[in-house]
Amino acid sequence: MKEDVSKFVNACIAKGEGENSGDTKNDRKYYQIIHAVYLKLKAEHRLDELLELLDDKNLYVKLWAAGYLLEAHPARAEKALEELAAARGNMAGFNASMTLKEWRAGRLKLQ
């Protein structure tokens, strides 16, 4: 796994662990890492490197990868988000359903 993708994965996992435990003091820090990697990959036309993460075992890795792939690969990203949303009972599933709702309503803008 390339360094940028590895950094993305690690930040997604840490952010998800904090969200699940209620310890969100580093939430913004991990979001900034995730978003910075996304912006770098997008600028370098390397977003396809996130595609393999749509099958990741970690729900938060899958969630963030799918969210950031909605513009480039809408069908695959929506499918991954639908799978997460169907697995109710966790924050990743709730976040996936909200992401889909906002995306389909045209209110989700990726920068």
PDB file of C-alpha atoms in Angstrom:
ATOM      1  CA  MET A   1       0.000   0.000   0.000  1.00  0.00           C
ATOM      2  CA  LYS A   2       1.370   3.386  -0.932  1.00  0.00           C
ATOM      3  CA  GLU A   3       2.341   5.848   1.783  1.00  0.00           C
ATOM      4  CA  ASP A   4      -0.510   8.295   1.112  1.00  0.00           C
ATOM      5  CA  VAL A   5      -3.137   5.564   1.143  1.00  0.00           C
ATOM      6  CA  SER A   6      -1.619   4.102   4.303  1.00  0.00           C
ATOM      7  CA  LYS A   7      -1.831   7.518   5.985  1.00  0.00           C
ATOM      8  CA  PHE A   8      -5.487   7.783   4.858  1.00  0.00           C
ATOM      9  CA  VAL A   9      -6.283   4.321   6.260  1.00  0.00           C
ATOM     10  CA  ASN A  10      -4.605   4.959   9.606  1.00  0.00           C
ATOM     11  CA  ALA A  11      -6.411   8.278  10.076  1.00  0.00           C
ATOM     12  CA  CYS A  12      -9.773   6.712   9.163  1.00  0.00           C
ATOM     13  CA  ILE A  13      -9.251   3.942  11.704  1.00  0.00           C
ATOM     14  CA  ALA A  14      -8.195   6.357  14.446  1.00  0.00           C
ATOM     15  CA  LYS A  15     -11.112   8.691  13.715  1.00  0.00           C
ATOM     16  CA  GLY A  16     -13.537   5.776  13.776  1.00  0.00           C
ATOM     17  CA  GLU A  17     -12.155   4.417  17.044  1.00  0.00           C
ATOM     18  CA  GLY A  18     -12.554   7.831  18.640  1.00  0.00           C
ATOM     19  CA  GLU A  19     -16.075   8.174  17.319  1.00  0.00           C
ATOM     20  CA  ASN A  20     -17.070   4.749  18.633  1.00  0.00           C
ATOM     21  CA  SER A  21     -15.592   5.361  22.075  1.00  0.00           C
ATOM     22  CA  GLY A  22     -16.912   8.898  22.379  1.00  0.00           C
ATOM     23  CA  ASP A  23     -13.371  10.277  22.591  1.00  0.00           C
ATOM     24  CA  THR A  24     -13.488  12.890  19.857  1.00  0.00           C
ATOM     25  CA  LYS A  25     -10.706  15.192  21.085  1.00  0.00           C
ATOM     26  CA  ASN A  26      -8.538  14.282  18.073  1.00  0.00           C
ATOM     27  CA  ASP A  27     -11.450  14.087  15.640  1.00  0.00           C
ATOM     28  CA  ARG A  28     -10.529  17.255  13.744  1.00  0.00           C
ATOM     29  CA  LYS A  29      -6.872  16.240  13.494  1.00  0.00           C
ATOM     30  CA  TYR A  30      -7.757  12.917  11.885  1.00  0.00           C
ATOM     31  CA  TYR A  31     -10.306  14.536   9.581  1.00  0.00           C
ATOM     32  CA  GLN A  32      -7.659  17.006   8.415  1.00  0.00           C
ATOM     33  CA  ILE A  33      -5.276  14.151   7.612  1.00  0.00           C
ATOM     34  CA  ILE A  34      -7.975  12.249   5.712  1.00  0.00           C
ATOM     35  CA  HIS A  35      -8.998  15.335   3.757  1.00  0.00           C
ATOM     36  CA  ALA A  36      -5.413  16.382   3.012  1.00  0.00           C
ATOM     37  CA  VAL A  37      -4.635  12.964   1.554  1.00  0.00           C
ATOM     38  CA  TYR A  38      -7.819  13.121  -0.532  1.00  0.00           C
ATOM     39  CA  LEU A  39      -6.867  16.563  -1.891  1.00  0.00           C
ATOM     40  CA  LYS A  40      -3.355  15.366  -2.708  1.00  0.00           C
ATOM     41  CA  LEU A  41      -4.579  12.246  -4.491  1.00  0.00           C
ATOM     42  CA  LYS A  42      -7.152  14.282  -6.407  1.00  0.00           C
ATOM     43  CA  ALA A  43      -4.601  16.915  -7.472  1.00  0.00           C
ATOM     44  CA  GLU A  44      -2.238  14.181  -8.646  1.00  0.00           C
ATOM     45  CA  HIS A  45      -5.027  12.275 -10.452  1.00  0.00           C
ATOM     46  CA  ARG A  46      -4.536   9.299  -8.116  1.00  0.00           C
ATOM     47  CA  LEU A  47      -7.997   8.914  -6.587  1.00  0.00           C
ATOM     48  CA  ASP A  48      -8.246   5.429  -8.070  1.00  0.00           C
ATOM     49  CA  GLU A  49      -5.805   4.354  -5.360  1.00  0.00           C
ATOM     50  CA  LEU A  50      -8.730   4.588  -2.934  1.00  0.00           C
ATOM     51  CA  LEU A  51     -10.810   2.052  -4.888  1.00  0.00           C
ATOM     52  CA  GLU A  52      -9.284  -0.946  -3.116  1.00  0.00           C
ATOM     53  CA  LEU A  53     -10.475   0.547   0.179  1.00  0.00           C
ATOM     54  CA  LEU A  54     -14.116   0.049  -0.808  1.00  0.00           C
ATOM     55  CA  ASP A  55     -13.602  -3.574   0.237  1.00  0.00           C
ATOM     56  CA  ASP A  56     -11.707  -2.823   3.433  1.00  0.00           C
ATOM     57  CA  LYS A  57     -12.769  -4.684   6.583  1.00  0.00           C
ATOM     58  CA  ASN A  58     -12.734  -1.509   8.646  1.00  0.00           C
ATOM     59  CA  LEU A  59     -16.087   0.244   8.317  1.00  0.00           C
ATOM     60  CA  TYR A  60     -14.594   3.713   8.666  1.00  0.00           C
ATOM     61  CA  VAL A  61     -11.958   3.147   6.000  1.00  0.00           C
ATOM     62  CA  LYS A  62     -14.697   1.966   3.647  1.00  0.00           C
ATOM     63  CA  LEU A  63     -16.930   4.902   4.634  1.00  0.00           C
ATOM     64  CA  TRP A  64     -14.367   7.621   4.003  1.00  0.00           C
ATOM     65  CA  ALA A  65     -13.070   6.062   0.789  1.00  0.00           C
ATOM     66  CA  ALA A  66     -16.602   5.716  -0.571  1.00  0.00           C
ATOM     67  CA  GLY A  67     -17.493   9.267   0.367  1.00  0.00           C
ATOM     68  CA  TYR A  68     -14.481  10.676  -1.417  1.00  0.00           C
ATOM     69  CA  LEU A  69     -15.015   8.466  -4.476  1.00  0.00           C
ATOM     70  CA  LEU A  70     -18.618   9.540  -5.101  1.00  0.00           C
ATOM     71  CA  GLU A  71     -17.703  11.970  -7.882  1.00  0.00           C
ATOM     72  CA  ALA A  72     -15.102   9.805  -9.610  1.00  0.00           C
ATOM     73  CA  HIS A  73     -16.806   6.415  -9.220  1.00  0.00           C
ATOM     74  CA  PRO A  74     -20.429   7.048  -8.203  1.00  0.00           C
ATOM     75  CA  ALA A  75     -21.819   3.550  -8.794  1.00  0.00           C
ATOM     76  CA  ARG A  76     -19.092   1.771  -6.833  1.00  0.00           C
ATOM     77  CA  ALA A  77     -19.036   4.355  -4.064  1.00  0.00           C
ATOM     78  CA  GLU A  78     -22.825   4.357  -3.670  1.00  0.00           C
ATOM     79  CA  LYS A  79     -22.844   0.555  -3.504  1.00  0.00           C
ATOM     80  CA  ALA A  80     -20.264   0.601  -0.702  1.00  0.00           C
ATOM     81  CA  LEU A  81     -22.231   3.255   1.188  1.00  0.00           C
ATOM     82  CA  GLU A  82     -25.462   1.288   0.746  1.00  0.00           C
ATOM     83  CA  GLU A  83     -23.771  -1.803   2.215  1.00  0.00           C
ATOM     84  CA  LEU A  84     -22.598   0.209   5.212  1.00  0.00           C
ATOM     85  CA  ALA A  85     -25.993   1.858   5.674  1.00  0.00           C
ATOM     86  CA  ALA A  86     -27.694  -1.551   5.676  1.00  0.00           C
ATOM     87  CA  ALA A  87     -25.554  -2.657   8.624  1.00  0.00           C
ATOM     88  CA  ARG A  88     -27.421  -0.638  11.210  1.00  0.00           C
ATOM     89  CA  GLY A  89     -26.353  -0.273  14.798  1.00  0.00           C
ATOM     90  CA  ASN A  90     -23.099   1.588  14.309  1.00  0.00           C
ATOM     91  CA  MET A  91     -22.044   5.146  13.559  1.00  0.00           C
ATOM     92  CA  ALA A  92     -20.429   4.191  10.253  1.00  0.00           C
ATOM     93  CA  GLY A  93     -23.783   2.912   8.992  1.00  0.00           C
ATOM     94  CA  PHE A  94     -25.561   6.065  10.118  1.00  0.00           C
ATOM     95  CA  ASN A  95     -22.884   8.254   8.516  1.00  0.00           C
ATOM     96  CA  ALA A  96     -23.140   6.246   5.299  1.00  0.00           C
ATOM     97  CA  SER A  97     -26.907   6.706   5.132  1.00  0.00           C
ATOM     98  CA  MET A  98     -26.564  10.459   5.731  1.00  0.00           C
ATOM     99  CA  THR A  99     -23.817  10.718   3.113  1.00  0.00           C
ATOM    100  CA  LEU A 100     -26.038   8.966   0.567  1.00  0.00           C
ATOM    101  CA  LYS A 101     -29.002  11.160   1.459  1.00  0.00           C
ATOM    102  CA  GLU A 102     -27.016  14.374   1.009  1.00  0.00           C
ATOM    103  CA  TRP A 103     -25.293  13.117  -2.155  1.00  0.00           C
ATOM    104  CA  ARG A 104     -28.551  12.115  -3.803  1.00  0.00           C
ATOM    105  CA  ALA A 105     -30.146  15.437  -2.841  1.00  0.00           C
ATOM    106  CA  GLY A 106     -27.244  17.263  -4.506  1.00  0.00           C
ATOM    107  CA  ARG A 107     -26.083  18.890  -1.275  1.00  0.00           C
ATOM    108  CA  LEU A 108     -22.779  17.057  -0.839  1.00  0.00           C
ATOM    109  CA  LYS A 109     -19.920  18.920  -2.447  1.00  0.00           C
ATOM    110  CA  LEU A 110     -16.437  17.459  -2.378  1.00  0.00           C
ATOM    111  CA  GLN A 111     -13.592  19.947  -2.457  1.00  0.00           C
TER     112      GLN A 111
END
